[in-house]
mmCIF file of C-alpha atoms in Angstrom:
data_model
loop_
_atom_site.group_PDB
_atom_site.id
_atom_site.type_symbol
_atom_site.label_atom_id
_atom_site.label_comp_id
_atom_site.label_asym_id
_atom_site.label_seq_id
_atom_site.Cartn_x
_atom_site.Cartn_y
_atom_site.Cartn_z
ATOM 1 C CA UNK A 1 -119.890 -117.721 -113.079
ATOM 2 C CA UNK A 2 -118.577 -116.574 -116.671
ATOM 3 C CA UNK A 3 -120.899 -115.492 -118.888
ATOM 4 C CA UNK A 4 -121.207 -116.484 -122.080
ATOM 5 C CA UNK A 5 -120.225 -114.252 -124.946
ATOM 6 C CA UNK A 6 -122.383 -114.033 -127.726
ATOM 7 C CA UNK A 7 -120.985 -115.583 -130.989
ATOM 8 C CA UNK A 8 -119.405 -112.253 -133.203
ATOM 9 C CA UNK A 9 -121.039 -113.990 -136.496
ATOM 10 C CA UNK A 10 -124.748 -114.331 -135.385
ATOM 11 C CA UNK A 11 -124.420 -110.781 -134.023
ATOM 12 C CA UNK A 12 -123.512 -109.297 -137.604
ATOM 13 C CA UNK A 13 -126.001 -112.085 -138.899
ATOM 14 C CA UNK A 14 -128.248 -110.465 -137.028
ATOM 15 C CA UNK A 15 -127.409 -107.252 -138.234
ATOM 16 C CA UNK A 16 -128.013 -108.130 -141.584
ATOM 17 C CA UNK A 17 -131.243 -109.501 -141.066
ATOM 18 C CA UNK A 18 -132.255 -105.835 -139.948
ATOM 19 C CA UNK A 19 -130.609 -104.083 -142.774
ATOM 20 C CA UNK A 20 -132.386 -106.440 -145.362
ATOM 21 C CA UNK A 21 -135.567 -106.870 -143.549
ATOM 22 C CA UNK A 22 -135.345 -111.023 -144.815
ATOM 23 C CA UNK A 23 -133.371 -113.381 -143.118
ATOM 24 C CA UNK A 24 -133.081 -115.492 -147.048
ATOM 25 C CA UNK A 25 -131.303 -112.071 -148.220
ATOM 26 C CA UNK A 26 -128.802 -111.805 -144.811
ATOM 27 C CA UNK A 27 -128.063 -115.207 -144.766
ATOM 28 C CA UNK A 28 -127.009 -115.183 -149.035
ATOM 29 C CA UNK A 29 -125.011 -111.735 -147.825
ATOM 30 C CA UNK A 30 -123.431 -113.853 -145.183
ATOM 31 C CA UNK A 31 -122.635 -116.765 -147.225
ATOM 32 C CA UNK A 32 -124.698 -119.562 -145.635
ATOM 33 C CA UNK A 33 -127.930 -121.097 -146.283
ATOM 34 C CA UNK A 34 -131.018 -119.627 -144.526
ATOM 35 C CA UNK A 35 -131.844 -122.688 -142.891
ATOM 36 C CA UNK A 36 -128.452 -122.391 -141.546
ATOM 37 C CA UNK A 37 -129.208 -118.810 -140.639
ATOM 38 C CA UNK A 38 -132.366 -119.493 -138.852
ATOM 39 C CA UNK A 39 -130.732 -122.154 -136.664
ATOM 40 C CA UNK A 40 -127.751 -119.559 -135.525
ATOM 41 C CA UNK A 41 -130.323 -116.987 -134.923
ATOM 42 C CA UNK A 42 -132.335 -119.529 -132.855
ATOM 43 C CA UNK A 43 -128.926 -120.071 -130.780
ATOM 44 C CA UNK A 44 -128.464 -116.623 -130.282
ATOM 45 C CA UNK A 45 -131.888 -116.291 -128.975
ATOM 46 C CA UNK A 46 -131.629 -118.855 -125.986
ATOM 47 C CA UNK A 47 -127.980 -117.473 -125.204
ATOM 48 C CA UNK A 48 -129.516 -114.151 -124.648
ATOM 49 C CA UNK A 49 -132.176 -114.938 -123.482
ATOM 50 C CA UNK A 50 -134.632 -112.134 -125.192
ATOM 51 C CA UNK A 51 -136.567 -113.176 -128.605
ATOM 52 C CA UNK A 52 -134.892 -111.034 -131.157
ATOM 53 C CA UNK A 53 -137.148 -111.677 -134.524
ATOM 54 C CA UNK A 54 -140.988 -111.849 -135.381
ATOM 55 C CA UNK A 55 -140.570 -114.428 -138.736
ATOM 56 C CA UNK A 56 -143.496 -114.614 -140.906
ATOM 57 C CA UNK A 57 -143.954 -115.448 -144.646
ATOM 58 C CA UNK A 58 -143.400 -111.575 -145.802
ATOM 59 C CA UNK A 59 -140.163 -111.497 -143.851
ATOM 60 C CA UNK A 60 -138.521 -110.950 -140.609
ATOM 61 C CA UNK A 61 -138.631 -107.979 -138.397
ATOM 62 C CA UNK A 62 -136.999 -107.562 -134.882
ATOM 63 C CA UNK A 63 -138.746 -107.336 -131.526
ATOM 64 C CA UNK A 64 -138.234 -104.615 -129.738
ATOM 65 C CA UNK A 65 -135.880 -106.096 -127.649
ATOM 66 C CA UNK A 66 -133.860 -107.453 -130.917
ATOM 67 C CA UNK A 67 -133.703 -103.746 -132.072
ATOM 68 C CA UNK A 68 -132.003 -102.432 -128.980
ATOM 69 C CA UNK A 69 -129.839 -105.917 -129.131
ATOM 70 C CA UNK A 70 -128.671 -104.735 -132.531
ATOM 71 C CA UNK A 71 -128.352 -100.749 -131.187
ATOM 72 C CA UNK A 72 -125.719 -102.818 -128.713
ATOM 73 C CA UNK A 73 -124.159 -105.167 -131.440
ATOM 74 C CA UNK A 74 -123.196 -102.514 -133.791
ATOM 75 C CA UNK A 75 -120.722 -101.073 -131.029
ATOM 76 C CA UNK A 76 -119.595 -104.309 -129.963
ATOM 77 C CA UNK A 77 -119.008 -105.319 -133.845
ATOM 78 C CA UNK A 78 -117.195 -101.672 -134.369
ATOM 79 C CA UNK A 79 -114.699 -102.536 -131.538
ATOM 80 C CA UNK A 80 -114.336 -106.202 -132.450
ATOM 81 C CA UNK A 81 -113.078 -104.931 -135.685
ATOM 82 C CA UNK A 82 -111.202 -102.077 -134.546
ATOM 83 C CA UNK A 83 -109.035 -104.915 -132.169
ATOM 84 C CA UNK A 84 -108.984 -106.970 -135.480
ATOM 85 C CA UNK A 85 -107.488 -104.181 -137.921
ATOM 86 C CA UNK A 86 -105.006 -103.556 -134.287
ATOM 87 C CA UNK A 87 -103.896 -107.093 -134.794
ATOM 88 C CA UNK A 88 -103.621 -107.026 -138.284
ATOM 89 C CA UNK A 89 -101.440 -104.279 -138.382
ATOM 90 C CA UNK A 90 -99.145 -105.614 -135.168
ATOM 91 C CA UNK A 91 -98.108 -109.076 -137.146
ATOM 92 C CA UNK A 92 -97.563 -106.864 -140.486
ATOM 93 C CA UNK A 93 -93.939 -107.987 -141.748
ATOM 94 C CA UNK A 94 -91.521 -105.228 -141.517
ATOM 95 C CA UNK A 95 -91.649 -104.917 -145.578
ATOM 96 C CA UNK A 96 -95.061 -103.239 -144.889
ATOM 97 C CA UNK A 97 -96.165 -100.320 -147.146
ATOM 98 C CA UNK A 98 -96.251 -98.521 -144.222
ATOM 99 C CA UNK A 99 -94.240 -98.996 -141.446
ATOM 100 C CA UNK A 100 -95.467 -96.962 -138.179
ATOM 101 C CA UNK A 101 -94.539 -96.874 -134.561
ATOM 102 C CA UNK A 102 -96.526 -95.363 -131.656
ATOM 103 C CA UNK A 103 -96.507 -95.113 -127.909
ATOM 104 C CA UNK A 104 -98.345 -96.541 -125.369
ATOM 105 C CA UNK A 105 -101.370 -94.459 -125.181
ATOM 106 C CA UNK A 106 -101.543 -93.975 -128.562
ATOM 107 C CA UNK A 107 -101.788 -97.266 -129.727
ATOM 108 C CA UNK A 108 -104.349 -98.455 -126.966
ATOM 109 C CA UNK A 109 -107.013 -95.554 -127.453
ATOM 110 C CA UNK A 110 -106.327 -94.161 -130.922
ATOM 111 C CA UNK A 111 -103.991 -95.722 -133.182
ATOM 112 C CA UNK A 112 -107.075 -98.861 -134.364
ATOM 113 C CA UNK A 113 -109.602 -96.071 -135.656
ATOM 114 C CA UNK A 114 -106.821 -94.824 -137.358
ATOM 115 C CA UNK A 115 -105.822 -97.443 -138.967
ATOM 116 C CA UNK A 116 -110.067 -98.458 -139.919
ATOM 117 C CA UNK A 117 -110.208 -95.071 -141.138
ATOM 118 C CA UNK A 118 -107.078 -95.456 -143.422
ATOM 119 C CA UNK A 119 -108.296 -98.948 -145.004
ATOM 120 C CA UNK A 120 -111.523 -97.503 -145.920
ATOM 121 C CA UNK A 121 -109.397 -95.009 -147.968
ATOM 122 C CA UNK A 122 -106.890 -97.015 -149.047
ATOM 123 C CA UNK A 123 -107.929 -100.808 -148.491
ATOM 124 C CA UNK A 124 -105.239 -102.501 -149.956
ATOM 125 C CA UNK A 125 -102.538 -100.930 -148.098
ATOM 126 C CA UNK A 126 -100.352 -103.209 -145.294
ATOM 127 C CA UNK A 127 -99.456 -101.607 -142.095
ATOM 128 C CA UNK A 128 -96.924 -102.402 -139.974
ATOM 129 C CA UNK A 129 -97.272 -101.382 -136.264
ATOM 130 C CA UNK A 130 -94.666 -101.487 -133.526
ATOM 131 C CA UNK A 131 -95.872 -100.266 -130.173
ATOM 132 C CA UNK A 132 -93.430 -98.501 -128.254
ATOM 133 C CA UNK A 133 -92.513 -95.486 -125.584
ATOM 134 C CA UNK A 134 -92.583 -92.270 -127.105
ATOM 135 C CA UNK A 135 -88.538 -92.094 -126.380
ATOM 136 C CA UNK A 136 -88.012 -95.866 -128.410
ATOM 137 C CA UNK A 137 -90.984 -94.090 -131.268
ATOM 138 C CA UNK A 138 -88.620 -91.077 -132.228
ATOM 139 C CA UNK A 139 -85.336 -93.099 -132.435
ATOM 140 C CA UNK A 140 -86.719 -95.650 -135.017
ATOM 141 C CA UNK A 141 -87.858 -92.152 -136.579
ATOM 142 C CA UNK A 142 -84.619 -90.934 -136.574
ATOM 143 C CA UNK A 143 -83.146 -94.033 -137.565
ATOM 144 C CA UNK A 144 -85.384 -94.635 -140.439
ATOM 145 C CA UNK A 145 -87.015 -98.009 -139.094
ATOM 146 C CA UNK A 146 -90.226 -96.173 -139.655
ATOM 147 C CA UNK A 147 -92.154 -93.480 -142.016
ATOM 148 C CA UNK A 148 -94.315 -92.337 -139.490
ATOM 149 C CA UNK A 149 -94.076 -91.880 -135.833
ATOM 150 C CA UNK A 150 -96.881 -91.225 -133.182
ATOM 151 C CA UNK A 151 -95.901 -89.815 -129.603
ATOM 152 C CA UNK A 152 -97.062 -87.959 -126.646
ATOM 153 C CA UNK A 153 -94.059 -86.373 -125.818
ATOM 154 C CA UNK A 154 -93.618 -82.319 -126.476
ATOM 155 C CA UNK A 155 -89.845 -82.879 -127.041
ATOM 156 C CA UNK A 156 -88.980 -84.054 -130.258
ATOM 157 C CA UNK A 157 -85.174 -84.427 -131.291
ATOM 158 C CA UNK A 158 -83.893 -81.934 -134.038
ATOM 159 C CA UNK A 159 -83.792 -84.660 -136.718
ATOM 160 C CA UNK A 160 -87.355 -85.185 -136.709
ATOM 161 C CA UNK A 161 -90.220 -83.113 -137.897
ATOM 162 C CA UNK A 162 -93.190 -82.815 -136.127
ATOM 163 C CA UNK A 163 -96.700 -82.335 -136.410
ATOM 164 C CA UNK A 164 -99.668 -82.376 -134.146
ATOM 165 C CA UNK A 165 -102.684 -84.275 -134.913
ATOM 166 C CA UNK A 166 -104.499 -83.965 -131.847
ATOM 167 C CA UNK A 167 -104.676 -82.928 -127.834
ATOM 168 C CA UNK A 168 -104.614 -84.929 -124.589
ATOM 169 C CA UNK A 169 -105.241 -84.202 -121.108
ATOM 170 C CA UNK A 170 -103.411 -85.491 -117.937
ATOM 171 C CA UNK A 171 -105.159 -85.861 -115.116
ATOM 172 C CA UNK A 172 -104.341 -86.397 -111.526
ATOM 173 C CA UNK A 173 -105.903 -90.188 -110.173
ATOM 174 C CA UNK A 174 -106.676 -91.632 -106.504
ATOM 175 C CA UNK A 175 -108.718 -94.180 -105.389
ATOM 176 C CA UNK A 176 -112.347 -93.437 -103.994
ATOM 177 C CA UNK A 177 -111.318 -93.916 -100.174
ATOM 178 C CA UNK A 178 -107.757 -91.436 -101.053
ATOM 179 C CA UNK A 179 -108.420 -88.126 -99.192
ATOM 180 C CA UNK A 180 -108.137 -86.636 -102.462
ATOM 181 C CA UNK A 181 -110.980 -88.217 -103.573
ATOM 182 C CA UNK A 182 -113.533 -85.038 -101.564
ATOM 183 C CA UNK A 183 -111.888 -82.494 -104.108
ATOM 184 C CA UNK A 184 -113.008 -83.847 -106.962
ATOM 185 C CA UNK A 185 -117.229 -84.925 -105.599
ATOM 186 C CA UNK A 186 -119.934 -81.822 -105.301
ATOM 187 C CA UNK A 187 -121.189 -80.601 -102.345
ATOM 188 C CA UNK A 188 -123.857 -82.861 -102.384
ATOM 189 C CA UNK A 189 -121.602 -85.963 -102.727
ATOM 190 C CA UNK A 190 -121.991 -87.094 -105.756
ATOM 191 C CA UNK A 191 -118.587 -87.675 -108.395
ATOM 192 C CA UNK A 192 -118.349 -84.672 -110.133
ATOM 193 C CA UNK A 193 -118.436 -85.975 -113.409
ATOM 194 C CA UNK A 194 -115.568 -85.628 -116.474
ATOM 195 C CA UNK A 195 -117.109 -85.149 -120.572
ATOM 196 C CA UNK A 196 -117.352 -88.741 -122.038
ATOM 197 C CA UNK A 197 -114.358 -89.721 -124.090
ATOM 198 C CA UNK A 198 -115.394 -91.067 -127.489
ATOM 199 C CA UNK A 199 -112.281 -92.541 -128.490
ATOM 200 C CA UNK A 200 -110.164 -90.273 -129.316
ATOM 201 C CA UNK A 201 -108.849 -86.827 -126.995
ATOM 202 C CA UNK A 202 -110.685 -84.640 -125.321
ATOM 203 C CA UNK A 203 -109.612 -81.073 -124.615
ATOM 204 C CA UNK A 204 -111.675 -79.027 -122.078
ATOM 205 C CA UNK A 205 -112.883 -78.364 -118.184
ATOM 206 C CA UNK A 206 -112.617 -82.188 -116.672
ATOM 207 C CA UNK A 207 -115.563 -81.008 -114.237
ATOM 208 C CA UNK A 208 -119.437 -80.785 -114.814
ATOM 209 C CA UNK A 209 -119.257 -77.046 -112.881
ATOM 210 C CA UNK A 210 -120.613 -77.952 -109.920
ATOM 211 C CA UNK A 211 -119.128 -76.436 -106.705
ATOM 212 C CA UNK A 212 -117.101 -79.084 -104.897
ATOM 213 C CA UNK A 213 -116.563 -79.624 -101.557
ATOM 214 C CA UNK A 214 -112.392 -79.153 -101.285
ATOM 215 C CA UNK A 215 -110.049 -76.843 -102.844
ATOM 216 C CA UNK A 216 -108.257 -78.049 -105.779
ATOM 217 C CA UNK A 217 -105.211 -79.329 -105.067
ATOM 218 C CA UNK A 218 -102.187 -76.865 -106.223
ATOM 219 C CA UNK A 219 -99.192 -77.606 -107.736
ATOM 220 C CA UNK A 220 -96.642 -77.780 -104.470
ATOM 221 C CA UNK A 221 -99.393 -80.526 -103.147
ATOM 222 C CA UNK A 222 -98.778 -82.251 -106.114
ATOM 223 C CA UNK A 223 -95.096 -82.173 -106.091
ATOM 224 C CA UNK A 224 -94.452 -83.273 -102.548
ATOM 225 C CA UNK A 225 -96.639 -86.153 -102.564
ATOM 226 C CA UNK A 226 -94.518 -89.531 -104.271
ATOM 227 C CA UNK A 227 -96.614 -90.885 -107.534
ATOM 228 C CA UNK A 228 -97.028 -93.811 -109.341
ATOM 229 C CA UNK A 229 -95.452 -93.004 -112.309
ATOM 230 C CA UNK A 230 -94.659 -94.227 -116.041
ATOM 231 C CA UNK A 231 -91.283 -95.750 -116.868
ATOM 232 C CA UNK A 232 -88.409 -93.030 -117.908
ATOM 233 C CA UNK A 233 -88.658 -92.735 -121.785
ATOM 234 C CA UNK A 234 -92.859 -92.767 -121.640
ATOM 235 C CA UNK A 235 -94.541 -89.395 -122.913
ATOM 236 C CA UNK A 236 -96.788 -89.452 -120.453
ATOM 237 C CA UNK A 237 -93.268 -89.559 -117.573
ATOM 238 C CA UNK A 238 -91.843 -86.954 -119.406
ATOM 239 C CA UNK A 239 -94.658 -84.733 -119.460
ATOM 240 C CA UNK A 240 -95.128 -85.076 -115.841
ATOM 241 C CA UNK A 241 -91.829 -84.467 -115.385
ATOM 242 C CA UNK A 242 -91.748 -81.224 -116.875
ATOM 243 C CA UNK A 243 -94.874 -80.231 -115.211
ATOM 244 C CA UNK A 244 -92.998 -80.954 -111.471
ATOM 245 C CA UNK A 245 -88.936 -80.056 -111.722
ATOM 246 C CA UNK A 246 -86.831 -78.419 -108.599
ATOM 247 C CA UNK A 247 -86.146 -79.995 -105.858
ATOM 248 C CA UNK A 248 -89.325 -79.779 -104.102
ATOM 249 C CA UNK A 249 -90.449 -82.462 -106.104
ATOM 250 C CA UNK A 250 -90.741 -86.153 -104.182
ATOM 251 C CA UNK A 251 -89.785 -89.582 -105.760
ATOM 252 C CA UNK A 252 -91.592 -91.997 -107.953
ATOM 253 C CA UNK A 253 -92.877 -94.368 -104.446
ATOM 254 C CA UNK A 254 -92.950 -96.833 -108.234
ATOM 255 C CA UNK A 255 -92.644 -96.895 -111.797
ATOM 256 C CA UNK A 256 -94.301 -98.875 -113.905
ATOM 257 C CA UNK A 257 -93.934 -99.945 -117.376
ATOM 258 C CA UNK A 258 -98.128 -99.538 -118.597
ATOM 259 C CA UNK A 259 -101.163 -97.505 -117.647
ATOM 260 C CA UNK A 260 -103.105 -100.641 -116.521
ATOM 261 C CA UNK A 261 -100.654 -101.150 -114.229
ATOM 262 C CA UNK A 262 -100.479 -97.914 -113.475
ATOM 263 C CA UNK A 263 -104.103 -97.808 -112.931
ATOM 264 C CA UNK A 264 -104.198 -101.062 -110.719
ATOM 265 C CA UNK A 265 -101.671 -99.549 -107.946
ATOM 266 C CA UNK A 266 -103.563 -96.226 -107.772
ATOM 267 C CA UNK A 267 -106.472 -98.788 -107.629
ATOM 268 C CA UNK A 268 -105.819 -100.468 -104.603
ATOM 269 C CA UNK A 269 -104.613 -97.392 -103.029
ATOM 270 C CA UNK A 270 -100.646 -97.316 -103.302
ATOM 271 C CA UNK A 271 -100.463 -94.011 -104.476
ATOM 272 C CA UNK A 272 -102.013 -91.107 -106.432
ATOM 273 C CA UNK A 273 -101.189 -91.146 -110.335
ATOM 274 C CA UNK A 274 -101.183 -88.433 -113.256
ATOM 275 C CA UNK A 275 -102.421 -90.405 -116.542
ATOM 276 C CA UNK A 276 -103.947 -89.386 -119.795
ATOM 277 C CA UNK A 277 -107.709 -88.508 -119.398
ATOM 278 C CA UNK A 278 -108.116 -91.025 -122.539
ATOM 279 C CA UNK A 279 -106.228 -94.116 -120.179
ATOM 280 C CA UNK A 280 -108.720 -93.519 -117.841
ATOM 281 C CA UNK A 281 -112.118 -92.609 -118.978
ATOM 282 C CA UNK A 282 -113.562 -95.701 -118.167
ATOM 283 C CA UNK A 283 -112.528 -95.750 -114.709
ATOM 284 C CA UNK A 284 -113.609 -92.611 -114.021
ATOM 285 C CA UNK A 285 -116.782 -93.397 -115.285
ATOM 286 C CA UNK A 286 -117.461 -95.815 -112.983
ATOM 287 C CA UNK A 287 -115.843 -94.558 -109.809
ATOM 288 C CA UNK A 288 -113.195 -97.121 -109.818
ATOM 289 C CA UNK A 289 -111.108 -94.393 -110.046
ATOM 290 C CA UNK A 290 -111.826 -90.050 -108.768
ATOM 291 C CA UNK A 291 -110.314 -87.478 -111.018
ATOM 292 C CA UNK A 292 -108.799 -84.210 -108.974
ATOM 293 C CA UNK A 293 -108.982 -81.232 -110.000
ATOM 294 C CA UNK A 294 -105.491 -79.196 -110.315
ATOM 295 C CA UNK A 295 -105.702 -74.992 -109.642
ATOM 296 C CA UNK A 296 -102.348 -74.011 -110.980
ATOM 297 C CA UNK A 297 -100.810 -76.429 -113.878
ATOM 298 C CA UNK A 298 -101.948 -76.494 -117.635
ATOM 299 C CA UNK A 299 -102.103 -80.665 -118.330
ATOM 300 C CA UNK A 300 -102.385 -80.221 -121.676
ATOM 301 C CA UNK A 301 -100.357 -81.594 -123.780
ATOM 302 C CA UNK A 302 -100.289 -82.113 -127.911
ATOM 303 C CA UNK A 303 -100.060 -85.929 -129.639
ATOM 304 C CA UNK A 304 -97.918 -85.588 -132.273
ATOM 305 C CA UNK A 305 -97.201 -87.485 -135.649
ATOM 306 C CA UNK A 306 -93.156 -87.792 -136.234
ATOM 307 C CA UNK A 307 -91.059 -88.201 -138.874
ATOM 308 C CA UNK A 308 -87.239 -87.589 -140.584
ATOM 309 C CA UNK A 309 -86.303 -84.422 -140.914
ATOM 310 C CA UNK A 310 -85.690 -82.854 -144.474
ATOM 311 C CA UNK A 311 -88.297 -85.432 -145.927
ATOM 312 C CA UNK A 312 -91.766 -84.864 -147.287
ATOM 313 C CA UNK A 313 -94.035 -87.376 -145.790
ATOM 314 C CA UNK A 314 -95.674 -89.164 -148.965
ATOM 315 C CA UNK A 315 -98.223 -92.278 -149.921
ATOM 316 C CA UNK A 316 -100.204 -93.949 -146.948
ATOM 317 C CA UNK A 317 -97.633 -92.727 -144.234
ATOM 318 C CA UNK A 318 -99.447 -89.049 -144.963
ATOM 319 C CA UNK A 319 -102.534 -90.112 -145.133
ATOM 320 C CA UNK A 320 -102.727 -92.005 -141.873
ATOM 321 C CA UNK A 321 -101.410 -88.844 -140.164
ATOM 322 C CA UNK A 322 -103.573 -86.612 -141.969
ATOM 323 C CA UNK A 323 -106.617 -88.974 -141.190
ATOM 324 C CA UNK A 324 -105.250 -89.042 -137.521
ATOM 325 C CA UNK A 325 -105.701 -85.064 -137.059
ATOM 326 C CA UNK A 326 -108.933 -85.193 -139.224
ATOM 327 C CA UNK A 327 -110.041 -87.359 -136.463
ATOM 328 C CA UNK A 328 -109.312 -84.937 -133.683
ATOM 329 C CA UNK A 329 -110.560 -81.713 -135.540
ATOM 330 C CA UNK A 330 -110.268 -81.787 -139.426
ATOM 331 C CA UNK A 331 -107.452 -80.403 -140.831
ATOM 332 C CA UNK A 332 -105.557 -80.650 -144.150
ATOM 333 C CA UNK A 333 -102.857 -82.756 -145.111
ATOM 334 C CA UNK A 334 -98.948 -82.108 -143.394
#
């Protein structure tokens, strides 16, 4: 059976009510009556289950089981809004202020803090956002259909100028049951486990350090074994492809034009995968998918911020790539 999914406007309700300590002050901050507010509250209560507020005549206070509700609620409301300001910025008409393209990968994990981060600086500003490969990103840049361009490829055309703004990780994907799957689990069977991914790239070792019970796989393993891959034109395809050239290197056994899909095949055992770590933190986090380790290629790679050559990058365009590598490790403005 479906659950149930709490209503978005009694959780921030709800938040308010612990902010203000009074449920007369969050409902006149939410712009309802409090009687109204009480009876929303009350609804929320018998949907979850849990009582979430002690009510007296000196105010309201949560239960302990309301605070850690509200712990929860404040990262649910943070994403809910992140997907909102997404949204926004997908249906913006192409006379946007800004008009911005990025890739895949990019758009999914990154591009909607971004884009919070650049309305609380500049909250009146209208974004435009086209999601596209990193190949289809640095035409429009070329072709002026955008001011700023955000990709995952390390080749960028001549005509465009490029800057980084932050650094990715590919890793190499099977399912649990793969024999692949032993080289990335500890001796004493456990996952080895990867650094949790925040939301935005994480450079570094993908392992916890403990010894692990195969060798890592090498690069001529890799290379002779056909992948799931990305469609031609995606950064993260053309990465891999310059990781594995000559002509030791199998075929694609299928391409495929997203990372869920991506992630689905290598899920149900088709084939192994390399993806960016940020596509599939999640997975690896709950053993849907194993991570293996790789002894002799460097899967780093930079995400980088695009734009027409011979132009200085000005207004809200700069800003949102300045705020995009401030994100990653603070640095100052291209």
């Amino acid at each position: 059976m479906t659950p149930r999914w709490p209503d978005l406007a009694s959780l921030e309700l709800l938040l308010l009510v612990a902010e203000q300590g009074s449920l007369g002050k969050a409902a006149t901050l939410h712009g309802i009556t409090q009687a109204s507010a009480s009876r929303r509250l009350d609804t929320l209560e018998r949907e979850l289950g849990v009582p979430l507020l002690h009510r007296s005549t000196t105010g309201s206070r949560l239960t302990p089981q309301g605070q850690v509700v509200v712990d929860w609620a404040r990262a649910t409301l943070t994403a809910a809004n992140d997907l909102l300001t997404g949204v926004q910025a997908l249906r913006g008409r192409r006379d946007a202020r800004v008009r911005v393209a990025a890739s895949m990968t990019v758009a999914e994990y990154l591009m909607p803090g971004w884009l919070v981060a650049l309305r609380r600086v500049l909250p009146d500003v209208e974004v435009g956002l086209r999601v596209v490969n990193s190949g289809e990103v640095c035409r429009m840049a070329t072709d002026g259909e955008i001011d700023a361009g955000f990709i995952e490829s390390p080749a960028v055309p001549r005509e465009l100028t490029s800057w980084p703004v932050a650094e990715d990780r590919l890793v190499v994907v099977v399912a649990p049951g793969h024999p692949w799957a032993r080289r990335g689990k500890p001796l004493h069977g456990k996952p080895a486990r990867g650094e949790p991914v925040p939301g935005e790239p994480v450079p570094g070792e993908p392992l916890s350090g403990e010894p692990l019970s195969g060798e890592p796989l090498s690069r001529a393993d890799l290379a002779a074994t056909p992948l799931v891959v990305r469609e031609p034109g995606s950064g993260t395809r053309h990465a891999l492809d310059r990781l594995l050239t000559g002509p030791d290197v199998a075929p694609p056994i299928l391409e495929l034009s997203s990372n869920a899909a991506v992630k689905v095949a290598v899920e149900t055992g088709v084939a192994p995968a390399v993806l960016s770590r940020l596509a599939v933190a999640a997975e690896l986090r709950d053993g849907r998918l194993i991570e293996v380790p790789v002894a002799d290629l460097d899967l780093r790679r930079p995400l980088l911020a695009v734009w027409r050559a011979r132009t200085r990058l000005t207004g809200p365009a700069a800003e949102l790539v300045r705020l995009a590598r401030t994100a990653a490790h603070g640095a100052s403005r291209p």
